[in-house]
């Protein structure tokens, strides 16, 4: 009976260790977690508009940091062929342990035809490309570490997978986002408004 009890206790301890290890190394975006006696966490500490093509409707009030500083939401209106809008996002390690940036999730919601004022399918944005440039601050100068361009093919997608950029405690990286329309795009992209959101995911570095 004692032997059986020890076996059950041992299995329970092993299961608890497995759960703790998974929590430490699984990807996170919105939750601050404990790992190796410390905390890992990130905050989006700044988001600002860069160059925007003429006639595109985007303003500082269209760029909102939400979800406890873990997501940037961008409202975009009136894109057209060859147009673009640029936003720079600063991501800071606000925990006490080094973290590893592993990917971002992009979501496209509330796609509306501005003429009919009706919600339409995200597939009408198939001529929309998103360019991501991830930069790290080195000797007071931002240096590009990885770049990727993805086409919007569905409402939720991943980008910059496998970048594995390390961010030390208190350090920041910059994510430059270019929302652009192909030069040979059709008319489906015109007169559309949508909400574009970006959420970074990370894990413990070591």
Coordinates of C-alpha atoms in Angstrom, one line a residue:
X1 CA 0.0 0.0 0.0
X2 CA 2.8 2.4 0.9
X3 CA 4.6 1.6 -2.4
X4 CA 1.4 2.4 -4.4
X5 CA 1.1 5.7 -2.5
X6 CA 4.7 6.6 -3.4
X7 CA 4.1 5.8 -7.0
X8 CA 1.0 8.1 -7.1
X9 CA 2.8 10.9 -5.4
X10 CA 5.7 10.5 -7.8
X11 CA 3.4 10.6 -10.9
X12 CA 1.7 13.7 -9.5
X13 CA 5.0 15.5 -9.0
X14 CA 6.1 14.6 -12.5
X15 CA 2.9 16.0 -13.9
X16 CA 3.3 19.2 -12.0
X17 CA 6.8 19.7 -13.3
X18 CA 5.6 19.1 -16.8
X19 CA 2.9 21.8 -16.5
X20 CA 5.4 24.3 -15.0
X21 CA 7.9 23.7 -17.8
X22 CA 5.2 24.1 -20.5
X23 CA 4.1 27.4 -18.9
X24 CA 7.6 28.7 -18.9
X25 CA 8.5 27.9 -22.5
X26 CA 5.2 28.1 -24.3
X27 CA 4.5 31.2 -26.5
X28 CA 2.8 34.1 -24.7
X29 CA 1.4 37.4 -25.6
X30 CA -1.1 38.7 -23.1
X31 CA -0.1 37.0 -19.9
X32 CA 2.8 37.8 -17.6
X33 CA 4.1 34.5 -16.3
X34 CA 6.7 33.2 -13.7
X35 CA 9.7 31.4 -15.1
X36 CA 13.0 30.4 -13.4
X37 CA 12.1 32.5 -10.3
X38 CA 11.4 35.6 -12.3
X39 CA 8.8 37.2 -14.6
X40 CA 8.7 37.5 -18.4
X41 CA 6.5 40.1 -20.0
X42 CA 6.5 42.6 -22.8
X43 CA 4.6 45.9 -23.4
X44 CA 4.0 47.9 -26.6
X45 CA 5.4 51.2 -25.4
X46 CA 4.9 53.3 -28.5
X47 CA 3.1 53.2 -31.8
X48 CA 3.2 56.1 -34.3
X49 CA 2.2 56.8 -37.9
X50 CA 4.9 57.2 -40.6
X51 CA 4.4 58.0 -44.3
X52 CA 0.9 57.7 -45.6
X53 CA -0.2 58.0 -49.2
X54 CA -2.5 60.9 -50.1
X55 CA -6.2 60.3 -49.6
X56 CA -5.8 57.4 -47.2
X57 CA -7.7 58.2 -44.0
X58 CA -5.5 57.3 -41.0
X59 CA -4.8 59.5 -38.0
X60 CA -3.1 59.2 -34.5
X61 CA -6.6 58.3 -33.1
X62 CA -6.7 55.4 -35.6
X63 CA -3.7 53.7 -33.9
X64 CA -4.7 52.3 -30.5
X65 CA -2.6 50.2 -28.1
X66 CA -4.9 47.9 -26.2
X67 CA -5.2 44.5 -24.5
X68 CA -3.0 45.6 -21.6
X69 CA -0.4 47.1 -24.0
X70 CA 0.0 43.8 -25.9
X71 CA -1.9 44.6 -29.2
X72 CA -1.8 47.5 -31.6
X73 CA -5.0 48.2 -33.5
X74 CA -4.9 50.3 -36.7
X75 CA -8.0 51.6 -38.4
X76 CA -7.4 52.0 -42.2
X77 CA -9.8 53.6 -44.7
X78 CA -9.8 54.3 -48.4
X79 CA -6.8 52.3 -49.7
X80 CA -6.3 52.2 -53.5
X81 CA -3.8 50.8 -56.0
X82 CA -0.1 51.5 -55.1
X83 CA -1.1 53.3 -51.9
X84 CA 0.5 52.6 -48.5
X85 CA 0.4 53.4 -44.8
X86 CA 3.3 53.0 -42.4
X87 CA 3.3 52.5 -38.6
X88 CA 6.2 52.0 -36.3
X89 CA 5.7 49.9 -33.1
X90 CA 8.1 49.8 -30.1
X91 CA 8.1 46.6 -28.1
X92 CA 9.9 46.6 -24.7
X93 CA 10.9 43.8 -22.4
X94 CA 9.3 44.9 -19.1
X95 CA 10.0 41.7 -17.2
X96 CA 13.1 40.6 -15.4
X97 CA 14.3 37.8 -17.7
X98 CA 15.5 37.8 -21.3
X99 CA 12.8 36.9 -23.8
X100 CA 12.8 35.6 -27.3
X101 CA 10.5 37.2 -29.9
X102 CA 9.1 34.3 -32.0
X103 CA 6.2 35.6 -34.2
X104 CA 3.4 38.1 -34.6
X105 CA -0.3 37.5 -35.2
X106 CA -2.0 39.8 -37.6
X107 CA -5.8 40.0 -37.6
X108 CA -8.0 41.8 -40.1
X109 CA -11.6 42.6 -38.9
X110 CA -14.6 44.7 -39.7
X111 CA -13.9 44.9 -43.4
X112 CA -16.6 47.3 -44.7
X113 CA -17.4 48.7 -48.2
X114 CA -17.6 52.4 -47.6
X115 CA -20.1 53.0 -50.4
X116 CA -22.6 50.4 -49.4
X117 CA -21.7 50.6 -45.7
X118 CA -21.9 46.9 -45.5
X119 CA -19.4 44.4 -44.1
X120 CA -17.7 42.3 -46.8
X121 CA -15.5 39.3 -46.9
X122 CA -11.8 39.6 -46.1
X123 CA -11.0 38.0 -49.5
X124 CA -11.6 41.3 -51.1
X125 CA -8.3 42.5 -49.6
X126 CA -6.3 39.8 -51.4
X127 CA -4.3 42.6 -53.2
X128 CA -3.2 43.9 -49.8
X129 CA 0.4 43.2 -48.7
X130 CA 1.9 43.7 -45.3
X131 CA 5.7 44.3 -44.9
X132 CA 7.2 43.7 -41.5
X133 CA 10.7 44.9 -40.6
X134 CA 12.0 44.0 -37.2
X135 CA 14.8 46.2 -35.9
X136 CA 17.0 46.0 -32.8
X137 CA 18.7 48.9 -31.1
X138 CA 22.5 48.5 -31.3
X139 CA 24.8 51.3 -30.1
X140 CA 21.9 53.8 -30.2
X141 CA 21.1 52.8 -33.8
X142 CA 18.3 50.6 -35.0
X143 CA 19.6 47.7 -37.2
X144 CA 17.2 45.5 -39.2
X145 CA 17.3 41.9 -38.1
X146 CA 14.5 40.3 -40.2
X147 CA 12.0 41.3 -42.8
X148 CA 9.0 39.6 -44.3
X149 CA 6.1 40.5 -46.6
X150 CA 2.8 38.6 -46.4
X151 CA -0.4 38.8 -48.5
X152 CA -3.7 39.0 -46.7
X153 CA -5.4 35.7 -47.5
X154 CA -7.4 35.2 -44.3
X155 CA -8.6 37.0 -41.2
X156 CA -5.9 35.8 -38.9
X157 CA -2.3 35.0 -39.9
X158 CA 1.2 34.6 -38.5
X159 CA 4.3 36.5 -39.7
X160 CA 8.0 36.7 -38.8
X161 CA 8.0 33.1 -37.6
X162 CA 11.5 31.8 -36.7
X163 CA 13.0 35.2 -36.2
X164 CA 14.0 34.4 -32.6
X165 CA 15.3 37.8 -31.7
X166 CA 16.5 38.0 -28.1
X167 CA 15.4 41.0 -26.0
X168 CA 17.2 41.6 -22.7
X169 CA 15.5 43.2 -19.6
X170 CA 14.6 46.8 -20.3
X171 CA 15.6 46.6 -24.0
X172 CA 13.3 47.5 -26.9
X173 CA 12.9 46.4 -30.5
X174 CA 11.1 48.2 -33.3
X175 CA 8.6 46.7 -35.7
X176 CA 8.0 48.8 -38.8
X177 CA 4.8 47.9 -40.6
X178 CA 4.0 48.9 -44.1
X179 CA 0.4 48.3 -45.2
X180 CA 0.5 48.5 -49.0
X181 CA -1.6 47.7 -52.1
X182 CA -0.2 46.0 -55.2
X183 CA 0.3 48.3 -58.2
X184 CA -1.8 45.9 -60.4
X185 CA -4.6 45.6 -57.9
X186 CA -8.2 45.4 -59.0
X187 CA -11.1 47.6 -57.9
X188 CA -12.1 45.3 -55.0
X189 CA -9.6 47.0 -52.7
X190 CA -11.1 50.5 -53.3
X191 CA -13.4 52.2 -50.9
X192 CA -12.8 49.7 -48.1
X193 CA -12.2 50.3 -44.4
X194 CA -10.9 47.7 -42.0
X195 CA -9.3 47.2 -38.6
X196 CA -5.8 45.7 -38.6
X197 CA -4.3 44.5 -35.4
X198 CA -0.9 43.1 -34.5
X199 CA 0.0 41.0 -31.4
X200 CA 3.6 39.9 -30.7
X201 CA 4.3 36.5 -29.2
X202 CA 7.4 35.6 -27.1
X203 CA 8.9 33.0 -24.9
X204 CA 11.6 32.7 -22.3
X205 CA 15.0 33.1 -24.0
X206 CA 17.1 30.6 -22.0

